[in-house]
Amino acid sequence: MLQATYTSVLNASSREELRAEVVRFGQNLGFETVAAIAVIDHPASESEFITVDNTPQEFLESWEDADGYRIDPVMQHVKHSSVPIIWSQRTYTEKGLGARWEHQAKFGYHTGVCVALHLPEGRHFVLGVDRDLALPTDSGEITRIVADLQLFAVHAQDTALRLLAPEVIEADRPGLTPRELDSLRWTMEGKTAWEVGSILGISERTAVLHIQNAMKKLGCISKHQAVLKALRLGLIR
C-alpha cells in the first residue's frame, strides 16, 4: 500500500493532488493531521514557507504564525537537522513551552513525528504527521513509522518543490531535446538501447548517445536515475 503511495505522489500534477497524497499517506500511517512544507531561503530576505496541510480551521491562525515557528522546538530542531524528531508534551515542557503544547493539543496536536530534508541551493522540505493519541510503545513500530515517513519525504520533496515553487525548479530544469526525452520515456518502459533505436527509427549507437546526453544534462550516473529525476522534474510522465 505504501509503495503505491510513493509512486502516486511522484505523479501529482497540482497542489490539490499533492495535498491529497500527503494527507492519504499520513492517515494510512495512523495520523490525523499532516503538513508538508517547502522552504526556500532567499539571501536578501526571510525564508519563504509554502505549505500543503489539513490543519483544522480553528488552529490555522496559530499554525500560520511566523513568530511561533521561531520558538517552536519541533521546527527549531528540523531547521538545522535531518535527524527525525519524535515529539510529545515533554518536548515542549522541557523548553518552558508547556502552554504552547496545551493550546495545540486542543486541536489534536498531542504528539507526532517530523523529518526534514536539506537540499542544495537553500531549499528544504519538511514533513510532519501529528495525532491526538500517544505513539505506540513498541520500538519496532516506532522505527517503521519513522522509516516510512523518511522514505515518503524523499519521494515527495521533488514533487513539492516542483508544484509549490515552480519558478525555483524551472531555473534548474535542463533543456533536453525531444529525442532525449523520447529515449528516456522508452527506457522507463524497460526498453533496451537497441529496442529504443528500433522504435525511434535510429541506430542503437544513436539511442545510447541520446540517453547518455540526457544523463549528463540531468547530472545522473545511470539511465535509471535519469528516468527518475526526469519524472520528478515533470519532464516525462
PDB file of C-alpha atoms in Angstrom:
ATOM      1  CA  MET A   1       0.000   0.000   0.000  1.00  0.00           C
ATOM      2  CA  LEU A   2       2.741   2.470   0.950  1.00  0.00           C
ATOM      3  CA  GLN A   3       4.799   1.637  -2.149  1.00  0.00           C
ATOM      4  CA  ALA A   4       1.853   2.634  -4.340  1.00  0.00           C
ATOM      5  CA  THR A   5       1.627   5.887  -2.389  1.00  0.00           C
ATOM      6  CA  TYR A   6       5.294   6.664  -3.091  1.00  0.00           C
ATOM      7  CA  THR A   7       4.690   6.208  -6.817  1.00  0.00           C
ATOM      8  CA  SER A   8       1.492   8.216  -6.895  1.00  0.00           C
ATOM      9  CA  VAL A   9       2.974  11.243  -5.142  1.00  0.00           C
ATOM     10  CA  LEU A  10       5.566  11.475  -7.931  1.00  0.00           C
ATOM     11  CA  ASN A  11       2.716  11.817 -10.412  1.00  0.00           C
ATOM     12  CA  ALA A  12       0.830  14.589  -8.584  1.00  0.00           C
ATOM     13  CA  SER A  13       0.221  17.371 -11.088  1.00  0.00           C
ATOM     14  CA  SER A  14      -1.365  20.070  -8.906  1.00  0.00           C
ATOM     15  CA  ARG A  15      -1.203  21.448  -5.400  1.00  0.00           C
ATOM     16  CA  GLU A  16      -4.548  19.819  -4.628  1.00  0.00           C
ATOM     17  CA  GLU A  17      -3.315  16.401  -5.790  1.00  0.00           C
ATOM     18  CA  LEU A  18      -0.153  16.777  -3.720  1.00  0.00           C
ATOM     19  CA  ARG A  19      -2.210  17.663  -0.654  1.00  0.00           C
ATOM     20  CA  ALA A  20      -4.447  14.621  -1.186  1.00  0.00           C
ATOM     21  CA  GLU A  21      -1.414  12.323  -1.463  1.00  0.00           C
ATOM     22  CA  VAL A  22       0.220  13.775   1.661  1.00  0.00           C
ATOM     23  CA  VAL A  23      -2.966  13.540   3.725  1.00  0.00           C
ATOM     24  CA  ARG A  24      -3.656   9.997   2.496  1.00  0.00           C
ATOM     25  CA  PHE A  25      -0.153   8.927   3.436  1.00  0.00           C
ATOM     26  CA  GLY A  26      -0.398  10.386   6.933  1.00  0.00           C
ATOM     27  CA  GLN A  27      -3.779   8.875   7.632  1.00  0.00           C
ATOM     28  CA  ASN A  28      -2.678   5.468   6.345  1.00  0.00           C
ATOM     29  CA  LEU A  29       0.186   5.738   8.812  1.00  0.00           C
ATOM     30  CA  GLY A  30      -2.248   6.493  11.657  1.00  0.00           C
ATOM     31  CA  PHE A  31      -2.020  10.290  11.914  1.00  0.00           C
ATOM     32  CA  GLU A  32      -4.954  12.658  11.524  1.00  0.00           C
ATOM     33  CA  THR A  33      -3.120  15.852  10.618  1.00  0.00           C
ATOM     34  CA  VAL A  34      -0.253  16.220   8.152  1.00  0.00           C
ATOM     35  CA  ALA A  35       1.842  19.104   6.850  1.00  0.00           C
ATOM     36  CA  ALA A  36       4.357  19.228   4.007  1.00  0.00           C
ATOM     37  CA  ILE A  37       6.402  22.414   3.825  1.00  0.00           C
ATOM     38  CA  ALA A  38       8.715  23.574   1.049  1.00  0.00           C
ATOM     39  CA  VAL A  39      11.176  26.145   2.411  1.00  0.00           C
ATOM     40  CA  ILE A  40      13.141  28.412   0.079  1.00  0.00           C
ATOM     41  CA  ASP A  41      15.959  30.505   1.524  1.00  0.00           C
ATOM     42  CA  HIS A  42      16.342  33.950  -0.054  1.00  0.00           C
ATOM     43  CA  PRO A  43      19.706  35.673   0.520  1.00  0.00           C
ATOM     44  CA  ALA A  44      18.282  39.184   0.739  1.00  0.00           C
ATOM     45  CA  SER A  45      15.086  38.427   2.650  1.00  0.00           C
ATOM     46  CA  GLU A  46      13.415  35.989   5.004  1.00  0.00           C
ATOM     47  CA  SER A  47      12.908  32.364   4.032  1.00  0.00           C
ATOM     48  CA  GLU A  48       9.712  31.512   2.171  1.00  0.00           C
ATOM     49  CA  PHE A  49       7.431  28.799   3.612  1.00  0.00           C
ATOM     50  CA  ILE A  50       4.927  27.147   1.265  1.00  0.00           C
ATOM     51  CA  THR A  51       2.650  24.568   2.863  1.00  0.00           C
ATOM     52  CA  VAL A  52       0.093  21.930   1.995  1.00  0.00           C
ATOM     53  CA  ASP A  53      -1.717  20.520   5.007  1.00  0.00           C
ATOM     54  CA  ASN A  54      -5.046  19.609   6.569  1.00  0.00           C
ATOM     55  CA  THR A  55      -4.701  21.828   9.622  1.00  0.00           C
ATOM     56  CA  PRO A  56      -8.037  22.283  11.464  1.00  0.00           C
ATOM     57  CA  GLN A  57      -9.636  25.601  10.522  1.00  0.00           C
ATOM     58  CA  GLU A  58      -9.763  26.691  14.167  1.00  0.00           C
ATOM     59  CA  PHE A  59      -5.995  26.254  14.513  1.00  0.00           C
ATOM     60  CA  LEU A  60      -4.964  27.985  11.274  1.00  0.00           C
ATOM     61  CA  GLU A  61      -4.159  31.353  12.826  1.00  0.00           C
ATOM     62  CA  SER A  62      -1.771  29.765  15.325  1.00  0.00           C
ATOM     63  CA  TRP A  63      -0.307  27.428  12.694  1.00  0.00           C
ATOM     64  CA  GLU A  64       0.463  30.266  10.280  1.00  0.00           C
ATOM     65  CA  ASP A  65       2.063  32.480  12.941  1.00  0.00           C
ATOM     66  CA  ALA A  66       5.633  33.078  11.745  1.00  0.00           C
ATOM     67  CA  ASP A  67       6.761  34.130  15.214  1.00  0.00           C
ATOM     68  CA  GLY A  68       5.554  30.796  16.537  1.00  0.00           C
ATOM     69  CA  TYR A  69       7.862  28.962  14.109  1.00  0.00           C
ATOM     70  CA  ARG A  70      10.838  30.753  15.644  1.00  0.00           C
ATOM     71  CA  ILE A  71      10.211  29.324  19.122  1.00  0.00           C
ATOM     72  CA  ASP A  72       8.551  26.004  18.325  1.00  0.00           C
ATOM     73  CA  PRO A  73      11.003  23.263  19.439  1.00  0.00           C
ATOM     74  CA  VAL A  74       9.995  20.877  16.647  1.00  0.00           C
ATOM     75  CA  MET A  75      10.526  23.462  13.912  1.00  0.00           C
ATOM     76  CA  GLN A  76      13.775  24.624  15.517  1.00  0.00           C
ATOM     77  CA  HIS A  77      15.033  21.033  15.503  1.00  0.00           C
ATOM     78  CA  VAL A  78      14.294  20.366  11.837  1.00  0.00           C
ATOM     79  CA  LYS A  79      15.615  23.791  10.839  1.00  0.00           C
ATOM     80  CA  HIS A  80      19.178  22.518  11.055  1.00  0.00           C
ATOM     81  CA  SER A  81      18.931  18.750  11.426  1.00  0.00           C
ATOM     82  CA  SER A  82      17.947  15.903   9.123  1.00  0.00           C
ATOM     83  CA  VAL A  83      17.528  13.570  12.102  1.00  0.00           C
ATOM     84  CA  PRO A  84      13.798  12.856  12.624  1.00  0.00           C
ATOM     85  CA  ILE A  85      12.222  14.151  15.808  1.00  0.00           C
ATOM     86  CA  ILE A  86       9.584  12.197  17.706  1.00  0.00           C
ATOM     87  CA  TRP A  87       7.857  14.799  19.808  1.00  0.00           C
ATOM     88  CA  SER A  88       5.394  14.837  22.715  1.00  0.00           C
ATOM     89  CA  GLN A  89       4.298  17.120  25.528  1.00  0.00           C
ATOM     90  CA  ARG A  90       7.712  16.696  27.132  1.00  0.00           C
ATOM     91  CA  THR A  91       9.412  18.229  24.066  1.00  0.00           C
ATOM     92  CA  TYR A  92       7.605  21.492  24.846  1.00  0.00           C
ATOM     93  CA  THR A  93       7.699  21.464  28.644  1.00  0.00           C
ATOM     94  CA  GLU A  94      11.480  20.956  28.626  1.00  0.00           C
ATOM     95  CA  LYS A  95      11.751  24.233  26.695  1.00  0.00           C
ATOM     96  CA  GLY A  96       9.375  26.055  29.013  1.00  0.00           C
ATOM     97  CA  LEU A  97       6.636  25.985  26.358  1.00  0.00           C
ATOM     98  CA  GLY A  98       4.050  23.874  28.141  1.00  0.00           C
ATOM     99  CA  ALA A  99       1.345  26.457  27.460  1.00  0.00           C
ATOM    100  CA  ARG A 100       2.047  26.244  23.728  1.00  0.00           C
ATOM    101  CA  TRP A 101       1.601  22.464  23.782  1.00  0.00           C
ATOM    102  CA  GLU A 102      -1.635  22.762  25.784  1.00  0.00           C
ATOM    103  CA  HIS A 103      -3.014  25.185  23.202  1.00  0.00           C
ATOM    104  CA  GLN A 104      -2.216  22.995  20.193  1.00  0.00           C
ATOM    105  CA  ALA A 105      -3.348  19.830  21.989  1.00  0.00           C
ATOM    106  CA  LYS A 106      -6.906  21.196  21.925  1.00  0.00           C
ATOM    107  CA  PHE A 107      -6.810  20.755  18.146  1.00  0.00           C
ATOM    108  CA  GLY A 108      -5.334  17.264  18.076  1.00  0.00           C
ATOM    109  CA  TYR A 109      -1.618  18.056  18.177  1.00  0.00           C
ATOM    110  CA  HIS A 110      -0.636  15.852  21.124  1.00  0.00           C
ATOM    111  CA  THR A 111       2.318  14.012  19.619  1.00  0.00           C
ATOM    112  CA  GLY A 112       3.916  13.330  16.252  1.00  0.00           C
ATOM    113  CA  VAL A 113       6.939  12.782  14.073  1.00  0.00           C
ATOM    114  CA  CYS A 114       8.701  15.310  11.856  1.00  0.00           C
ATOM    115  CA  VAL A 115      11.540  14.970   9.341  1.00  0.00           C
ATOM    116  CA  ALA A 116      13.412  17.456   7.189  1.00  0.00           C
ATOM    117  CA  LEU A 117      15.471  17.186   4.031  1.00  0.00           C
ATOM    118  CA  HIS A 118      18.059  19.925   3.495  1.00  0.00           C
ATOM    119  CA  LEU A 119      18.831  20.290  -0.186  1.00  0.00           C
ATOM    120  CA  PRO A 120      21.336  22.337  -2.205  1.00  0.00           C
ATOM    121  CA  GLU A 121      20.720  25.970  -3.143  1.00  0.00           C
ATOM    122  CA  GLY A 122      18.947  26.832   0.113  1.00  0.00           C
ATOM    123  CA  ARG A 123      15.968  24.510  -0.343  1.00  0.00           C
ATOM    124  CA  HIS A 124      14.403  22.432   2.375  1.00  0.00           C
ATOM    125  CA  PHE A 125      11.475  20.057   2.696  1.00  0.00           C
ATOM    126  CA  VAL A 126       9.714  19.380   5.992  1.00  0.00           C
ATOM    127  CA  LEU A 127       7.138  16.643   6.529  1.00  0.00           C
ATOM    128  CA  GLY A 128       5.267  16.271   9.794  1.00  0.00           C
ATOM    129  CA  VAL A 129       2.492  13.967  10.967  1.00  0.00           C
ATOM    130  CA  ASP A 130       0.539  14.597  14.167  1.00  0.00           C
ATOM    131  CA  ARG A 131      -2.221  12.939  16.162  1.00  0.00           C
ATOM    132  CA  ASP A 132      -4.369  13.047  19.269  1.00  0.00           C
ATOM    133  CA  LEU A 133      -3.181   9.677  20.582  1.00  0.00           C
ATOM    134  CA  ALA A 134       0.077   8.579  22.145  1.00  0.00           C
ATOM    135  CA  LEU A 135       2.575   6.935  19.855  1.00  0.00           C
ATOM    136  CA  PRO A 136       2.998   3.142  20.009  1.00  0.00           C
ATOM    137  CA  THR A 137       5.200   1.885  22.835  1.00  0.00           C
ATOM    138  CA  ASP A 138       6.718  -0.853  20.684  1.00  0.00           C
ATOM    139  CA  SER A 139      10.117   0.351  19.437  1.00  0.00           C
ATOM    140  CA  GLY A 140       9.825  -1.694  16.255  1.00  0.00           C
ATOM    141  CA  GLU A 141       6.564   0.025  15.348  1.00  0.00           C
ATOM    142  CA  ILE A 142       8.077   3.454  16.003  1.00  0.00           C
ATOM    143  CA  THR A 143      11.042   2.577  13.805  1.00  0.00           C
ATOM    144  CA  ARG A 144       8.685   1.533  10.998  1.00  0.00           C
ATOM    145  CA  ILE A 145       6.719   4.785  11.237  1.00  0.00           C
ATOM    146  CA  VAL A 146       9.883   6.907  11.094  1.00  0.00           C
ATOM    147  CA  ALA A 147      11.304   4.881   8.195  1.00  0.00           C
ATOM    148  CA  ASP A 148       8.059   5.179   6.217  1.00  0.00           C
ATOM    149  CA  LEU A 149       7.962   8.919   6.857  1.00  0.00           C
ATOM    150  CA  GLN A 150      11.552   9.400   5.702  1.00  0.00           C
ATOM    151  CA  LEU A 151      11.037   7.336   2.554  1.00  0.00           C
ATOM    152  CA  PHE A 152       7.861   9.189   1.660  1.00  0.00           C
ATOM    153  CA  ALA A 153       9.631  12.528   2.216  1.00  0.00           C
ATOM    154  CA  VAL A 154      12.362  11.521  -0.249  1.00  0.00           C
ATOM    155  CA  HIS A 155       9.725  10.769  -2.897  1.00  0.00           C
ATOM    156  CA  ALA A 156       7.555  13.805  -2.116  1.00  0.00           C
ATOM    157  CA  GLN A 157      10.199  16.542  -1.893  1.00  0.00           C
ATOM    158  CA  ASP A 158      10.827  16.957  -5.624  1.00  0.00           C
ATOM    159  CA  THR A 159       7.103  16.962  -6.350  1.00  0.00           C
ATOM    160  CA  ALA A 160       6.511  19.522  -3.605  1.00  0.00           C
ATOM    161  CA  LEU A 161       9.202  21.873  -4.892  1.00  0.00           C
ATOM    162  CA  ARG A 162       8.021  21.416  -8.479  1.00  0.00           C
ATOM    163  CA  LEU A 163       4.414  22.298  -7.607  1.00  0.00           C
ATOM    164  CA  LEU A 164       4.847  24.742  -4.727  1.00  0.00           C
ATOM    165  CA  ALA A 165       7.886  26.651  -6.001  1.00  0.00           C
ATOM    166  CA  PRO A 166       7.851  26.138  -9.781  1.00  0.00           C
ATOM    167  CA  GLU A 167       9.958  29.208 -10.544  1.00  0.00           C
ATOM    168  CA  VAL A 168      12.818  27.745  -8.493  1.00  0.00           C
ATOM    169  CA  ILE A 169      12.653  24.381 -10.230  1.00  0.00           C
ATOM    170  CA  GLU A 170      12.256  25.984 -13.655  1.00  0.00           C
ATOM    171  CA  ALA A 171      15.590  27.715 -13.223  1.00  0.00           C
ATOM    172  CA  ASP A 172      17.261  24.317 -12.814  1.00  0.00           C
ATOM    173  CA  ARG A 173      15.219  22.403 -15.381  1.00  0.00           C
ATOM    174  CA  PRO A 174      17.680  21.101 -18.006  1.00  0.00           C
ATOM    175  CA  GLY A 175      16.867  21.529 -21.671  1.00  0.00           C
ATOM    176  CA  LEU A 176      16.517  18.002 -23.039  1.00  0.00           C
ATOM    177  CA  THR A 177      15.874  17.531 -26.750  1.00  0.00           C
ATOM    178  CA  PRO A 178      12.729  15.722 -27.957  1.00  0.00           C
ATOM    179  CA  ARG A 179      14.862  12.680 -28.911  1.00  0.00           C
ATOM    180  CA  GLU A 180      16.475  12.610 -25.460  1.00  0.00           C
ATOM    181  CA  LEU A 181      13.062  12.764 -23.799  1.00  0.00           C
ATOM    182  CA  ASP A 182      11.711  10.029 -26.072  1.00  0.00           C
ATOM    183  CA  SER A 183      14.708   7.853 -25.253  1.00  0.00           C
ATOM    184  CA  LEU A 184      14.087   8.308 -21.516  1.00  0.00           C
ATOM    185  CA  ARG A 185      10.376   7.540 -21.911  1.00  0.00           C
ATOM    186  CA  TRP A 186      11.077   4.229 -23.639  1.00  0.00           C
ATOM    187  CA  THR A 187      13.839   3.443 -21.143  1.00  0.00           C
ATOM    188  CA  MET A 188      11.249   3.965 -18.420  1.00  0.00           C
ATOM    189  CA  GLU A 189       9.160   1.288 -20.165  1.00  0.00           C
ATOM    190  CA  GLY A 190      12.056  -1.146 -19.798  1.00  0.00           C
ATOM    191  CA  LYS A 191      13.324  -0.983 -23.374  1.00  0.00           C
ATOM    192  CA  THR A 192      16.984  -1.605 -24.180  1.00  0.00           C
ATOM    193  CA  ALA A 193      19.006   0.848 -26.273  1.00  0.00           C
ATOM    194  CA  TRP A 194      18.590  -1.471 -29.261  1.00  0.00           C
ATOM    195  CA  GLU A 195      14.797  -1.509 -28.777  1.00  0.00           C
ATOM    196  CA  VAL A 196      14.699   2.283 -28.287  1.00  0.00           C
ATOM    197  CA  GLY A 197      16.589   2.686 -31.551  1.00  0.00           C
ATOM    198  CA  SER A 198      14.176   0.397 -33.390  1.00  0.00           C
ATOM    199  CA  ILE A 199      11.136   2.232 -32.048  1.00  0.00           C
ATOM    200  CA  LEU A 200      12.523   5.684 -32.883  1.00  0.00           C
ATOM    201  CA  GLY A 201      13.999   4.654 -36.223  1.00  0.00           C
ATOM    202  CA  ILE A 202      17.580   5.392 -35.227  1.00  0.00           C
ATOM    203  CA  SER A 203      20.653   3.248 -34.648  1.00  0.00           C
ATOM    204  CA  GLU A 204      21.404   1.631 -31.297  1.00  0.00           C
ATOM    205  CA  ARG A 205      24.538   3.785 -31.060  1.00  0.00           C
ATOM    206  CA  THR A 206      22.487   6.971 -31.546  1.00  0.00           C
ATOM    207  CA  ALA A 207      19.960   5.823 -28.933  1.00  0.00           C
ATOM    208  CA  VAL A 208      22.794   5.253 -26.467  1.00  0.00           C
ATOM    209  CA  LEU A 209      24.117   8.744 -27.251  1.00  0.00           C
ATOM    210  CA  HIS A 210      20.716  10.331 -26.557  1.00  0.00           C
ATOM    211  CA  ILE A 211      20.449   8.510 -23.237  1.00  0.00           C
ATOM    212  CA  GLN A 212      23.986   9.459 -22.230  1.00  0.00           C
ATOM    213  CA  ASN A 213      23.353  13.104 -23.128  1.00  0.00           C
ATOM    214  CA  ALA A 214      20.188  13.067 -21.020  1.00  0.00           C
ATOM    215  CA  MET A 215      22.113  11.550 -18.102  1.00  0.00           C
ATOM    216  CA  LYS A 216      24.780  14.263 -18.365  1.00  0.00           C
ATOM    217  CA  LYS A 217      22.257  17.119 -18.501  1.00  0.00           C
ATOM    218  CA  LEU A 218      20.373  15.696 -15.517  1.00  0.00           C
ATOM    219  CA  GLY A 219      23.563  15.117 -13.539  1.00  0.00           C
ATOM    220  CA  CYS A 220      22.913  11.370 -13.192  1.00  0.00           C
ATOM    221  CA  ILE A 221      25.264   8.401 -13.292  1.00  0.00           C
ATOM    222  CA  SER A 222      22.789   5.814 -14.587  1.00  0.00           C
ATOM    223  CA  LYS A 223      19.913   5.785 -17.049  1.00  0.00           C
ATOM    224  CA  HIS A 224      17.524   4.605 -14.331  1.00  0.00           C
ATOM    225  CA  GLN A 225      18.480   7.519 -12.090  1.00  0.00           C
ATOM    226  CA  ALA A 226      17.974   9.835 -15.063  1.00  0.00           C
ATOM    227  CA  VAL A 227      14.465   8.453 -15.653  1.00  0.00           C
ATOM    228  CA  LEU A 228      13.522   9.003 -12.004  1.00  0.00           C
ATOM    229  CA  LYS A 229      14.869  12.560 -11.964  1.00  0.00           C
ATOM    230  CA  ALA A 230      13.081  13.374 -15.236  1.00  0.00           C
ATOM    231  CA  LEU A 231       9.856  12.111 -13.687  1.00  0.00           C
ATOM    232  CA  ARG A 232      10.379  14.223 -10.574  1.00  0.00           C
ATOM    233  CA  LEU A 233      11.075  17.334 -12.646  1.00  0.00           C
ATOM    234  CA  GLY A 234       7.955  16.745 -14.719  1.00  0.00           C
ATOM    235  CA  LEU A 235       9.952  16.319 -17.935  1.00  0.00           C
ATOM    236  CA  ILE A 236       8.325  12.953 -18.650  1.00  0.00           C
ATOM    237  CA  ARG A 237       5.206  11.292 -17.293  1.00  0.00           C
TER     238      ARG A 237
END
